[in-house]
Coordinates of C-alpha atoms in Angstrom, one line a residue:
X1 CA 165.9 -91.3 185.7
X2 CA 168.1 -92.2 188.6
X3 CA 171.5 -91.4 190.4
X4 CA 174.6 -93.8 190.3
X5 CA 175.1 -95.4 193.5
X6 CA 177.8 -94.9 195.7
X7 CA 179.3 -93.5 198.7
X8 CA 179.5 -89.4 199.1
X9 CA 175.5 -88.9 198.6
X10 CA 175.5 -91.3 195.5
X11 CA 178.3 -89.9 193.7
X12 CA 180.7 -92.1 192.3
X13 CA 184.1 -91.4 193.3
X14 CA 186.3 -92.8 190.6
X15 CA 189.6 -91.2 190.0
X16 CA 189.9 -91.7 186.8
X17 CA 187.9 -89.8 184.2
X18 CA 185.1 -91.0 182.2
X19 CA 185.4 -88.7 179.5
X20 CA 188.5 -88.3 178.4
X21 CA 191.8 -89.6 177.6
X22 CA 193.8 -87.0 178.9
X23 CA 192.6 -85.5 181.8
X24 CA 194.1 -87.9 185.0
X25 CA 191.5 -86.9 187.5
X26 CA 187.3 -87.6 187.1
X27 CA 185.6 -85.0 188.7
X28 CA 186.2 -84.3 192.8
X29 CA 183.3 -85.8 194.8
X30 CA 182.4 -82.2 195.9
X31 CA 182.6 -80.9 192.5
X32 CA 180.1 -83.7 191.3
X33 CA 177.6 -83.0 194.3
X34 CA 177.9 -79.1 194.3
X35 CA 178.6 -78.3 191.0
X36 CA 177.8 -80.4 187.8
X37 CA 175.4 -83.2 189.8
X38 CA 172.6 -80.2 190.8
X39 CA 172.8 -79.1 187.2
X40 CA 172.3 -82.1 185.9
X41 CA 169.3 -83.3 187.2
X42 CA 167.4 -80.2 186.6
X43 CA 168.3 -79.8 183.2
X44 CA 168.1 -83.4 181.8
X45 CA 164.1 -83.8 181.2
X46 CA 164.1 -80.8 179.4
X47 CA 167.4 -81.5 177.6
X48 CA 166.5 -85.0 176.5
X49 CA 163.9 -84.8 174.1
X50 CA 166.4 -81.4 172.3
X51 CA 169.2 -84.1 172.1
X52 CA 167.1 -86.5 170.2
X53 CA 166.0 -84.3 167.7
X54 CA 169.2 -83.1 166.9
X55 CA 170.8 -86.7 166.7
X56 CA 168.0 -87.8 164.1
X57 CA 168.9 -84.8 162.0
X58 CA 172.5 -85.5 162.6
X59 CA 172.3 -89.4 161.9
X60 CA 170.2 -89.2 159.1
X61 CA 172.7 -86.7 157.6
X62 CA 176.2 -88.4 158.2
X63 CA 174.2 -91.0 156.3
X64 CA 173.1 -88.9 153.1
X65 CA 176.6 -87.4 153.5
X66 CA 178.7 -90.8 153.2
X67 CA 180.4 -89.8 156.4
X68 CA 178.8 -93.4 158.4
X69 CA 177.9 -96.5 156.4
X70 CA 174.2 -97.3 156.4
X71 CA 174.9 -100.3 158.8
X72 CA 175.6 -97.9 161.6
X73 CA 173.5 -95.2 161.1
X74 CA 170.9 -98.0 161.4
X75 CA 172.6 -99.3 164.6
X76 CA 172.2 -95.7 166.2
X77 CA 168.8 -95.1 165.1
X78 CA 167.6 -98.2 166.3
X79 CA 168.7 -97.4 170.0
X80 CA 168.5 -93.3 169.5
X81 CA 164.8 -94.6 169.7
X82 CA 164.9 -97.1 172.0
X83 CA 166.2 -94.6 174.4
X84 CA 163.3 -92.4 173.2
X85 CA 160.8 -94.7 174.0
X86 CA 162.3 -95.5 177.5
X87 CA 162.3 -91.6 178.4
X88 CA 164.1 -90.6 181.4
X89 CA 164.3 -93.1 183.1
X90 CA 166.1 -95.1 180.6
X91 CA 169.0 -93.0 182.3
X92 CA 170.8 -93.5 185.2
X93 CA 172.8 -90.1 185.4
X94 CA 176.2 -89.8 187.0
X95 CA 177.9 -86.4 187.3
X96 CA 181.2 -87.9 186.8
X97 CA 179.8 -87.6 182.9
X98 CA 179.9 -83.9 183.3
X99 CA 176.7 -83.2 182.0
X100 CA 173.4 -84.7 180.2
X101 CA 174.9 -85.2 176.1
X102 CA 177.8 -87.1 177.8
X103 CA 175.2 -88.9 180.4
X104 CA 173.1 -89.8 176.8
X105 CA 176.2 -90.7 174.7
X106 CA 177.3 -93.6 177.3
X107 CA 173.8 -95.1 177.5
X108 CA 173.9 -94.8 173.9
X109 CA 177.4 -96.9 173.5
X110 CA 175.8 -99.6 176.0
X111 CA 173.4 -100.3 173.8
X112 CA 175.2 -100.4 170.7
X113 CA 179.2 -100.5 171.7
X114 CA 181.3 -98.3 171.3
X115 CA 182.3 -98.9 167.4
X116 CA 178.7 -98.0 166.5
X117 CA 178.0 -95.5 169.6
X118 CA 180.6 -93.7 169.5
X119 CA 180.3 -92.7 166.1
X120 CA 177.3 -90.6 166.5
X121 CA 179.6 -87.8 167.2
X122 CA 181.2 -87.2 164.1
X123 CA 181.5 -84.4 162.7
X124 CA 180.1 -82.6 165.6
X125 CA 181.0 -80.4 169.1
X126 CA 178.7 -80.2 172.3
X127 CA 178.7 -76.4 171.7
X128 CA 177.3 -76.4 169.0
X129 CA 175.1 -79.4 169.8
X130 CA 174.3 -77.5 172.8
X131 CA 173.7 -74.4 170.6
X132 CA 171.0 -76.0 168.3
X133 CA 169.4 -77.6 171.5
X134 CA 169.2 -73.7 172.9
X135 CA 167.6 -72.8 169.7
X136 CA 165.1 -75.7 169.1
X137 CA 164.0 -74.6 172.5
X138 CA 164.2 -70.7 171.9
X139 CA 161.5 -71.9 168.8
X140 CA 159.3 -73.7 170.4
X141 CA 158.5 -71.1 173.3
X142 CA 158.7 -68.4 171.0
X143 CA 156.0 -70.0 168.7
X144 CA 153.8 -70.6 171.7
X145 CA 154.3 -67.0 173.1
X146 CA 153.3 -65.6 170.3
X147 CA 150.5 -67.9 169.9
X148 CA 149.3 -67.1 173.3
X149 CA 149.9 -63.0 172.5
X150 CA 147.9 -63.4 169.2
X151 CA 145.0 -65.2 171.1
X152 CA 144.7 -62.3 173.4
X153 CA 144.8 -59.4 171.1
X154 CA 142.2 -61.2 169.3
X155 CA 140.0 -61.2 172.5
X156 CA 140.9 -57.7 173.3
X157 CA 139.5 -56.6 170.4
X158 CA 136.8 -58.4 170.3
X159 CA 135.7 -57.3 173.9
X160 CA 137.1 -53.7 172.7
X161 CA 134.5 -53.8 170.1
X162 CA 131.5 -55.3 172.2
X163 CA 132.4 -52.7 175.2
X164 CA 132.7 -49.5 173.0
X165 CA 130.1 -47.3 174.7
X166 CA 130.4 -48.1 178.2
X167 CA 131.5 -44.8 179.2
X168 CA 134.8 -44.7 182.1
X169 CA 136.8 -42.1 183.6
X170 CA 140.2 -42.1 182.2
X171 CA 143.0 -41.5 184.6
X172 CA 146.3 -39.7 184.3
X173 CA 148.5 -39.6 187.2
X174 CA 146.0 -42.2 189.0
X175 CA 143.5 -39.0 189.3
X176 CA 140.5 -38.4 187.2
X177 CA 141.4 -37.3 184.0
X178 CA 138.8 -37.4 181.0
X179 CA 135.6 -40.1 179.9
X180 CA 136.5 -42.7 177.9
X181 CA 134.9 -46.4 176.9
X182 CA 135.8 -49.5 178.3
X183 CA 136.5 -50.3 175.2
X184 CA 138.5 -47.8 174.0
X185 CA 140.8 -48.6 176.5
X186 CA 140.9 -52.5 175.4
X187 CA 142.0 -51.7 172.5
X188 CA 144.7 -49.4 173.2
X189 CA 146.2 -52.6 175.7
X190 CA 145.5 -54.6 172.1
X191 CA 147.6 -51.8 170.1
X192 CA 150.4 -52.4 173.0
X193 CA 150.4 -55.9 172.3
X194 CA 150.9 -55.6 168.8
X195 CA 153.9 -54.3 169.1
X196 CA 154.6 -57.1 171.5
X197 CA 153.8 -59.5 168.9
X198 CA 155.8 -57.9 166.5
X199 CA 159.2 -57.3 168.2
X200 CA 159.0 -61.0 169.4
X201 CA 158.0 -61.7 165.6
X202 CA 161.3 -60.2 164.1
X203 CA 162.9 -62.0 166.6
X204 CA 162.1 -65.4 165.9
X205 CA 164.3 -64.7 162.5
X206 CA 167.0 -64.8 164.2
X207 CA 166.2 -67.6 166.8
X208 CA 165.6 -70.0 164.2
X209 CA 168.8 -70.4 161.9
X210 CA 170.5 -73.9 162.3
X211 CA 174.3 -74.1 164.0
X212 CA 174.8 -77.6 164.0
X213 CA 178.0 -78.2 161.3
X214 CA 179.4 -75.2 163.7
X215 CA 181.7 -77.7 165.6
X216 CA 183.8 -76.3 169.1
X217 CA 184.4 -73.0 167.1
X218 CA 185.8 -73.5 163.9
X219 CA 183.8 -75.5 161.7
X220 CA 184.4 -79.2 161.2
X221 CA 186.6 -81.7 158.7
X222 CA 184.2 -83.9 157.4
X223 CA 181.7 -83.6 154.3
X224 CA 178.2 -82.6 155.6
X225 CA 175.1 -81.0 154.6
X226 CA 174.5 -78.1 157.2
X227 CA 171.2 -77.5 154.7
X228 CA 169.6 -80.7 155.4
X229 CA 169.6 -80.6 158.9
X230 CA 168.1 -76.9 158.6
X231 CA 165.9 -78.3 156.4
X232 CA 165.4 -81.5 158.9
X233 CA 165.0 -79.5 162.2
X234 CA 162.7 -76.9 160.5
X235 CA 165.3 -74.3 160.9
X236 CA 165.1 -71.2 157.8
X237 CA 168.8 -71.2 157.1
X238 CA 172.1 -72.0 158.4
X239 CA 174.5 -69.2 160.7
X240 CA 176.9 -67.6 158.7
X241 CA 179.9 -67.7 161.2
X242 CA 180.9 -71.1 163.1
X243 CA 182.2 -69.0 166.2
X244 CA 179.5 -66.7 166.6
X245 CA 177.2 -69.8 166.3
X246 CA 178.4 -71.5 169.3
X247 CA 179.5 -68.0 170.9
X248 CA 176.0 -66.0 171.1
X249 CA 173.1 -66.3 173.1
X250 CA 172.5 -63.1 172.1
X251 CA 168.7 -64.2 170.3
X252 CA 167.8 -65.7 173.6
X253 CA 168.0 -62.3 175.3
X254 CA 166.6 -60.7 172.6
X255 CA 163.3 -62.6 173.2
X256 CA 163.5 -62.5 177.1
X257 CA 163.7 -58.8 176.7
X258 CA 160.1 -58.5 174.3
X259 CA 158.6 -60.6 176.7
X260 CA 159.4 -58.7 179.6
X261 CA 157.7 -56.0 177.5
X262 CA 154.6 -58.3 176.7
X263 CA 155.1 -59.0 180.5
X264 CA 154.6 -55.2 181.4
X265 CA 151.7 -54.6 179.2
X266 CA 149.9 -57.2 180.7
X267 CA 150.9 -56.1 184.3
X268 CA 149.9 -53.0 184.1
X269 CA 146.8 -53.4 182.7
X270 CA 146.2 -56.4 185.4
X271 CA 147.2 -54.1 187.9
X272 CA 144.0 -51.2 186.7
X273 CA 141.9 -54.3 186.9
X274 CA 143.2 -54.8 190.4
X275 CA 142.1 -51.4 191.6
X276 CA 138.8 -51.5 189.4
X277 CA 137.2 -54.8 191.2
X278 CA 137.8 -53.9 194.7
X279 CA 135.1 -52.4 196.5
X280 CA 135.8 -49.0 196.7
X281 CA 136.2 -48.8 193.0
X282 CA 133.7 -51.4 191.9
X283 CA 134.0 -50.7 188.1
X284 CA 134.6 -53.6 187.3
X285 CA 133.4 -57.4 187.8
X286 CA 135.6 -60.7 187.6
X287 CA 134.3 -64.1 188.3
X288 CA 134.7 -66.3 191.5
X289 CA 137.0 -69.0 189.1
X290 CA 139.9 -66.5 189.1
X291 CA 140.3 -65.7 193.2
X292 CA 141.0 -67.1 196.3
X293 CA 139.4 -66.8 199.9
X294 CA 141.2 -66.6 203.1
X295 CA 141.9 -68.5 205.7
X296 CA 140.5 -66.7 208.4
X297 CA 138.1 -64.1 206.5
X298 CA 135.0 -65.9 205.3
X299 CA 134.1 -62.4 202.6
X300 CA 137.4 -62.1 201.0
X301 CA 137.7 -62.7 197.4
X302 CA 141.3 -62.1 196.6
X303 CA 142.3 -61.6 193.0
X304 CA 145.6 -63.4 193.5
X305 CA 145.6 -64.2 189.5
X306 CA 146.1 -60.8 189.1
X307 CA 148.7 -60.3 191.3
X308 CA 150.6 -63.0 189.7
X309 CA 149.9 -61.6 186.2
X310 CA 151.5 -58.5 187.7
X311 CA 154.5 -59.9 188.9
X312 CA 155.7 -61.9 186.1
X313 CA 157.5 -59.0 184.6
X314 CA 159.7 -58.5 187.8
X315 CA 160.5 -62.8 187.0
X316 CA 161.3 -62.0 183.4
X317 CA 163.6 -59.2 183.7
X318 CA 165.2 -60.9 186.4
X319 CA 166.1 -63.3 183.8
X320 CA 166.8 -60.9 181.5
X321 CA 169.4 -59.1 183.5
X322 CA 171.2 -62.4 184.6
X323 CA 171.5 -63.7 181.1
X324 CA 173.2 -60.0 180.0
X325 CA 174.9 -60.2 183.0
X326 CA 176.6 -63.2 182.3
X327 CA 177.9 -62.3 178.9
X328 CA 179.2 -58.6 180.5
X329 CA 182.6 -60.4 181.0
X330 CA 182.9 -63.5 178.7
X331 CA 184.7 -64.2 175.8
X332 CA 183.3 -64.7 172.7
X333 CA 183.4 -68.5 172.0
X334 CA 181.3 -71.2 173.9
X335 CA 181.5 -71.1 178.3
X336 CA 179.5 -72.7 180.7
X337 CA 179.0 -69.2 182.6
X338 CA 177.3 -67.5 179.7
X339 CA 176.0 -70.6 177.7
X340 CA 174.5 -72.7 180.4
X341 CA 174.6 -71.1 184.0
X342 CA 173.4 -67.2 182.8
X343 CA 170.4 -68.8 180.7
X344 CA 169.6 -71.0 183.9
X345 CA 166.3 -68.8 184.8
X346 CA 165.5 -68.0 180.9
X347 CA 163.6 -71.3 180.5
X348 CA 161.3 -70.7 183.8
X349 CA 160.6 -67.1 182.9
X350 CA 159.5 -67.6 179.4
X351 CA 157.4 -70.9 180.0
X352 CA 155.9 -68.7 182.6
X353 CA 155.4 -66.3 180.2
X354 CA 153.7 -68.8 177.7
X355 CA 151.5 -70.2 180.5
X356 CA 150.4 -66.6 181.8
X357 CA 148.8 -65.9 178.4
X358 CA 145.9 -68.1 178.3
X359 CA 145.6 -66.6 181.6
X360 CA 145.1 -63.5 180.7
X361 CA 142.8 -64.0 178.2
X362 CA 140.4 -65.9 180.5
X363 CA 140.2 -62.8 182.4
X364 CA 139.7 -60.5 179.4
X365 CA 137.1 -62.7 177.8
X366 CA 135.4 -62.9 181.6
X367 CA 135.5 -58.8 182.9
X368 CA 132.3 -57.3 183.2
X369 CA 132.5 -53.6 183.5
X370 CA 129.8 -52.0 185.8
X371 CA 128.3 -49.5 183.1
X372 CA 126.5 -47.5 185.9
X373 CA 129.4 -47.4 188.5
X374 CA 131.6 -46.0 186.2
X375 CA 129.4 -43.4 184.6
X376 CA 128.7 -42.5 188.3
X377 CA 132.2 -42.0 188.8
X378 CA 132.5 -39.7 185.4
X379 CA 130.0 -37.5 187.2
X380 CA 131.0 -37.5 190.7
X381 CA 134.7 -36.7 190.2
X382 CA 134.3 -34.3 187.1
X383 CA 136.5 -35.6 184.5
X384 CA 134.3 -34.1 182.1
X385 CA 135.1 -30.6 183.0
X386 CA 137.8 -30.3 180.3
X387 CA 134.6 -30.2 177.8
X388 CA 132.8 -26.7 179.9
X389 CA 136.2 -25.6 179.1
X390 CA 136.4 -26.2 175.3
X391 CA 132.7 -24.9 175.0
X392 CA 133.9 -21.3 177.0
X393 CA 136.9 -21.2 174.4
X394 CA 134.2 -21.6 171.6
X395 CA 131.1 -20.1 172.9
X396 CA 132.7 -16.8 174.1
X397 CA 136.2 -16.5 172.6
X398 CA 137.9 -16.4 175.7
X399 CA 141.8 -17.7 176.0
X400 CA 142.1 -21.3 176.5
X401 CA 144.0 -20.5 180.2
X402 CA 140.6 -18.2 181.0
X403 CA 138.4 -21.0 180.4
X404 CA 140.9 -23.3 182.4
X405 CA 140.1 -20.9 185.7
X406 CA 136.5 -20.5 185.5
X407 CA 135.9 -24.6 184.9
X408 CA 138.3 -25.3 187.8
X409 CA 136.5 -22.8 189.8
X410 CA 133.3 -24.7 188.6
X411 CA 134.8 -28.2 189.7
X412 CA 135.5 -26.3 193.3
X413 CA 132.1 -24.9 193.8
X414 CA 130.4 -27.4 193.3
X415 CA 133.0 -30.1 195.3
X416 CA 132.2 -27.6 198.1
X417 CA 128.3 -27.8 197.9
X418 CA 128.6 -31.8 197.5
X419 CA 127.3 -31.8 193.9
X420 CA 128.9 -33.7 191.1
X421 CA 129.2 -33.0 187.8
X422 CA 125.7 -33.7 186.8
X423 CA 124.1 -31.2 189.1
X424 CA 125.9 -27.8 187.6
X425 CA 123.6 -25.2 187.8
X426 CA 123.7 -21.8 185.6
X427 CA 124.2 -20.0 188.9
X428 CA 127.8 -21.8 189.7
X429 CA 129.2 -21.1 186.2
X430 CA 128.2 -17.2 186.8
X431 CA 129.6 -17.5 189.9
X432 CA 132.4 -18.9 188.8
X433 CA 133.1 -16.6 185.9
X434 CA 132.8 -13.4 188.3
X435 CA 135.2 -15.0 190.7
X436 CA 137.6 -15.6 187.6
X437 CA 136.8 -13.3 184.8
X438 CA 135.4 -10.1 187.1
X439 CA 132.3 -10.9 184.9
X440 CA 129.5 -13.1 184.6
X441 CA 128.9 -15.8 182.3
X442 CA 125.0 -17.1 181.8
X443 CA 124.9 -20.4 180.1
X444 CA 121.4 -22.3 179.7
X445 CA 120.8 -25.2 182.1
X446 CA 120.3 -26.9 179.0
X447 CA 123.9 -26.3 177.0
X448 CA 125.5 -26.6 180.4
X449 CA 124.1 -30.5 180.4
X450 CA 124.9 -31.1 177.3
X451 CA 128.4 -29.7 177.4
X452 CA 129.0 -31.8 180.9
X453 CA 127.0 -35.0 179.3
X454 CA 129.9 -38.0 179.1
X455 CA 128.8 -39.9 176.4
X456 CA 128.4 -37.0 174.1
X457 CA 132.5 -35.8 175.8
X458 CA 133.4 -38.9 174.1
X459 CA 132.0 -38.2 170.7
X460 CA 133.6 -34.6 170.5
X461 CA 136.9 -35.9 170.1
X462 CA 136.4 -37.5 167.0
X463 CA 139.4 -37.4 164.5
X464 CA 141.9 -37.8 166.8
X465 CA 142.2 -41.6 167.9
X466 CA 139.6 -40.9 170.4
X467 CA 137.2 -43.0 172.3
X468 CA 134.4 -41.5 169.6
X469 CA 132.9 -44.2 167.5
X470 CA 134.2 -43.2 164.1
X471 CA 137.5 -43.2 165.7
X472 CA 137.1 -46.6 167.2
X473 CA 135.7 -48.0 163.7
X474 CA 139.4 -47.2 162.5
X475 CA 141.1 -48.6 165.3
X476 CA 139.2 -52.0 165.1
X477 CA 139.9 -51.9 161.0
X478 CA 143.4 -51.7 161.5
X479 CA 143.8 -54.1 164.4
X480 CA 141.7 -56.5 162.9
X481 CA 143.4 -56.3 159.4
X482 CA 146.7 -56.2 161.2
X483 CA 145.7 -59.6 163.3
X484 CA 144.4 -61.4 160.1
X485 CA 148.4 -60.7 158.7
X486 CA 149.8 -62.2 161.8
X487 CA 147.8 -65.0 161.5
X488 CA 149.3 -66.2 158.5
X489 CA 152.9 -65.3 159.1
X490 CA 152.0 -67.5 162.3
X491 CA 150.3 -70.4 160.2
X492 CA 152.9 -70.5 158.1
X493 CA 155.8 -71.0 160.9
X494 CA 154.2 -73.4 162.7
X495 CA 153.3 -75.4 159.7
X496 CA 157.0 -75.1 158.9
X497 CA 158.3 -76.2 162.0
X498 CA 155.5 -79.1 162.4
X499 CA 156.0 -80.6 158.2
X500 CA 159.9 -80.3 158.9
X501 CA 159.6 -82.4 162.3
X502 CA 157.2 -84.9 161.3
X503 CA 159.3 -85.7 157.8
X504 CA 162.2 -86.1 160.3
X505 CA 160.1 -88.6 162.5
X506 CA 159.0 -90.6 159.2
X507 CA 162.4 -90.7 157.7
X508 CA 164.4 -91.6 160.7
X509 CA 161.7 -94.2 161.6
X510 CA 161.9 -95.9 157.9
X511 CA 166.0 -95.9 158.8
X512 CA 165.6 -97.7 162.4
X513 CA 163.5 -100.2 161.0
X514 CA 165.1 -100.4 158.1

C-alpha cells in the first residue's frame, strides 16, 4: 500500500474530481491531507479484506440474478482475486478517491476497464456496502469475544471447583466482612460473566442480518436476491427496512456496551487480585510470566497485566460514549459523522477486548491462593464474628441487635489485648456480655471454637447460595449445564459463519477460473 505522488505531502492536486460527473472541484489539497487522506490509510487494511467478501457475494449474485452476463462477472472475479492475492499493496491510495471502496473500485477498472469494472456496482450504494462491511466485522469480533468469554468461564469454574475449600475473608466496603472460599468467589466472577455472555449472545442476532440490496436509502431497481448473499455472507436473514439498514449503528453500540460490562467484571476482579498479591496482603500468588521489573528497583515485580486488564473498561466505554455521542444529533439515514468517524475507536476497543480474554484466563488458570495467609487473615481480623452472634441469638434467645453488642464488644476486647479471633477465651465473652447485657454469659472454651472455627462459618450457611459445599455443588451444576448450552449455540454460529464463507470461496473461485 502506498500514497500517490505529488506535490503538497504526496497529495495530488487535480481540480477536477475523480469521482464524479458533477461535482467541478476534486477534493482541496488540505481537505485530502487533513481530512479524508489520515482516514484513509488507517482504515484501508482493515477495510480491504470486508470489501472482498462482500463483492464475491455481490458478483456471484448479479450473476444468478441475470442482472451481468457471465462474461463479466468472470472478468471481475478474475481480478476481485487478483487484487486479493496482491493485498495491500496492490493499492496505491489517493485521497482525491475519497475513501477506500472508491480507492478499490479504480484499481478494479485498471485491471479490467471500465465496461467490466465499472459494473461491479450495480445494483448497489456505499452505505449499504459500508453497512454490511460494519456488520461482517461486528460478527467476526463478536464471535471471538464470546469465544474468549466462554473460555474463561469455563476456567473459572473449573478453578472454582478445584479451590472450593480454601477458606478467605470476604470483604464488604474493602473491610473484613465474612469467610468465604476462593472458590466460591470464582464462581460468582463466573455467574457475572454469564450474563456477559448472554447479553453479548442476544446481541449477535441483531449484528448479523444482511443489508446489502439496501442501496443509498431506498432500496434498489434491479432484480436481486438479497437471500443469497445472506445466505453467501453467512448472515441469518435480511433487514426489514432499506433506511434503517444503512441508517443504524445502533447493534454496534449495543455490543460495545456488553463489553464494557464484560470489561468491568473482569476489572474488578483484576483489581482484588491486585490488592491480594502485594505484600501486605499476600493472599494470593501469580507467576513471574505476567509482571514486569523496574528500571531502577532490582525486587519489584509489577503486575502491570493487571493493571491493564483494569483499564480496558475505561477504553471501552470511551468508545462507547463517542459512538452514542455521535448519533445524539444525526439524522437518520447514512453520514460520515455517525457511520464512520463515531465508530472510529469501536474497532480498537473491542479487538482489545477480544485480545484481553485469553489474558485473563492465563491468569485465572495460573493464581495460587495462599491457603494459610488467608485463613490467618480470617482469624486475625475477625470476620467470623457474625457466627458468635448467630450462636448468642440461638443459644440464649437474646434479640439479634443484643447479640450484635456483645460480639462487637468481643471483637474490641480482644483487638485491645492483641488476640485474634482464634484466641477468644470464655472470660472475654462474659466480659463482654456484662459490659453489654449487665449480665454474664459463660460459654465453653470448646463451643466458643467451634462457633469462631471458619471452615465450619462456611458450612452454616448452607441453603442460601453460600460458600457451603452443598451450596457450591448447585452452583457448579448450573454453570456447568449452562456452559455446555452455550457451547452449542456457539458451535453452531461459528460453523454457520465458517460453511457459508468457505461455499462463497469455492463458488466464486469455480467462477474466476471458470
Amino acid at each position: 500500500m502506498s500514497r500517490t505522488s505529488g506535490e503538497n505531502g504526496g497529495l495530488d492536486q487535480n481540480p477536477e474530481s475523480k469521482v464524479s460527473g458533477y461535482l467541478r472541484e476534486g477534493l482541496a489539497p488540505v481537505i485530502q491531507e487533513c481530512l479524508m487522506g489520515p482516514g484513509l490509510y488507517r482504515s484501508f487494511p482493515a477495510a480491504l479484506p470486508l470489501i472482498t467478501l462482500v463483492n464475491k457475494s455481490h458478483i456471484l449474485m448479479l450473476a444468478h440474478c441475470g442482472v451481468i452476463t457471465q462474461k463479466t462477472a468472470q472478468g471481475l472475479a478474475r481480478a476481485v482475486l487478483e487484487l486479493e492475492a496482491g493485498g495491500v499493496d496492490a493499492f496505491e491510495l489517493d485521497p482525491t478517491l475519497e475513501e477506500a471502496y472508491f480507492n478499490y473500485e479504480a484499481k478494479l477498472i485498471e485491471l479490467t476497464g471500465i465496461e467490466v469494472g465499472g459494473q461491479l456496482h450495480v445494483a448497489r450504494s456505499r452505505n449499504d456496502l459500508m453497512s454490511s462491511m460494519d456488520r461482517l466485522r461486528s460478527r467476526d469480533l463478536c464471535l471471538r469475544i464470546l469465544q474468549g468469554i466462554y473460555s474463561l468461564r469455563e476456567t473459572m469454574i473449573e478453578r472454582g471447583e478445584f479451590y472450593k475449600d480454601v477458606v478467605m475473608p470476604g470483604y464488604t466496603h474493602f473491610q473484613p466482612a465474612q469467610p468465604i472460599t476462593f472458590g466460591y468467589y470464582l464462581l460468582g466472577a463466573a455467574f457475572a460473566l454469564e450474563r456477559d455472555w448472554q447479553r453479548i449472545s442476544e446481541c449477535y442476532v441483531r449484528i448479523n442480518q444482511n443489508p446489502l440490496g439496501a442501496g443509498a436509502c431506498a432500496g434498489v431497481t434491479f432484480p436481486i436476491d438479497r437471500q443469497m448473499t445472506a445466505r453467501l455472507m453467512g448472515f441469518d436473514k435480511v433487514t426489514g427496512h432499506s433506511l434503517d439498514a444503512v441508517a443504524s449503528r445502533d447493534y454496534l453500540s449495543e455490543l460495545i456496551s456488553g463489553c464494557a460490562l464484560t470489561a468491568s467484571t473482569i476489572g474488578r476482579m483484576a483489581q482484588e487480585f491486585y490488592i491480594m498479591t502485594t505484600f501486605e496482603f499476600q493472599t494470593l500468588r501469580l507467576p513471574d510470566s505476567v509482571a514486569v521489573t523496574s528500571s531502577i528497583m532490582p525486587q519489584k515485580k509489577n503486575m502491570c497485566s493487571l493493571e491493564i486488564l483494569k483499564n480496558r473498561v475505561a477504553q471501552t466505554t470511551g468508545a462507547l460514549v463517542t459512538a452514542l455521542t455521535a448519533t445524539k444529533a444525526a439524522q437518520f439515514s447514512f453520514s460520515m459523522d455517525s457511520m464512520h468517524e463515531g465508530l472510529r475507536w469501536a474497532w480498537d476497543a473491542l479487538e482489545d477486548i477480544a485480545l484481553s480474554l485469553p489474558a485473563a484466563r492465563f491468569v485465572i488458570e495460573n493464581a495460587e491462593p495462599q491457603r494459610q495467609r488467608m485463613l490467618e487473615l480470617v482469624q486475625a481480623n475477625f470476620s467470623n464474628i457474625t457466627d458468635l452472634a448467630d450462636a448468642l441469638v440461638k443459644l440464649y434467645d437474646l434479640s439479634f441487635r443484643e447479640a450484635h453488642h456483645v460480639a462487637g464488644r468481643v471483637a474490641r476486647l480482644a483487638t485491645d489485648q492483641g488476640l485474634s479471633s482464634n484466641q477468644i477465651t470464655t472470660q472475654i465473652v462474659k466480659q463482654a456480655s456484662e459490659n453489654i447485657l449487665g449480665r454474664p454469659i459463660e460459654l465453653e472454651q470448646s463451643t466458643i471454637d467451634e462457633i469462631l472455627d471458619p471452615a465450619l462459618a462456611v458450612q452454616r450457611r448452607a441453603g442460601t447460595a453460600s460458600p457451603a459445599a452443598s451450596d457450591i455443588e448447585i452452583m457448579l451444576s448450573d454453570l456447568k449445564s449452562n456452559l455446555a448450552e452455550d457451547r452449542v449455540l456457539l458451535e453452531q454460529r461459528q460453523d454457520k459463519v465458517s460453511r457459508a464463507l468457505q461455499q462463497l470461496e469455492t463458488d466464486f473461485a469455480s467462477l474466476g477460473n471458470g
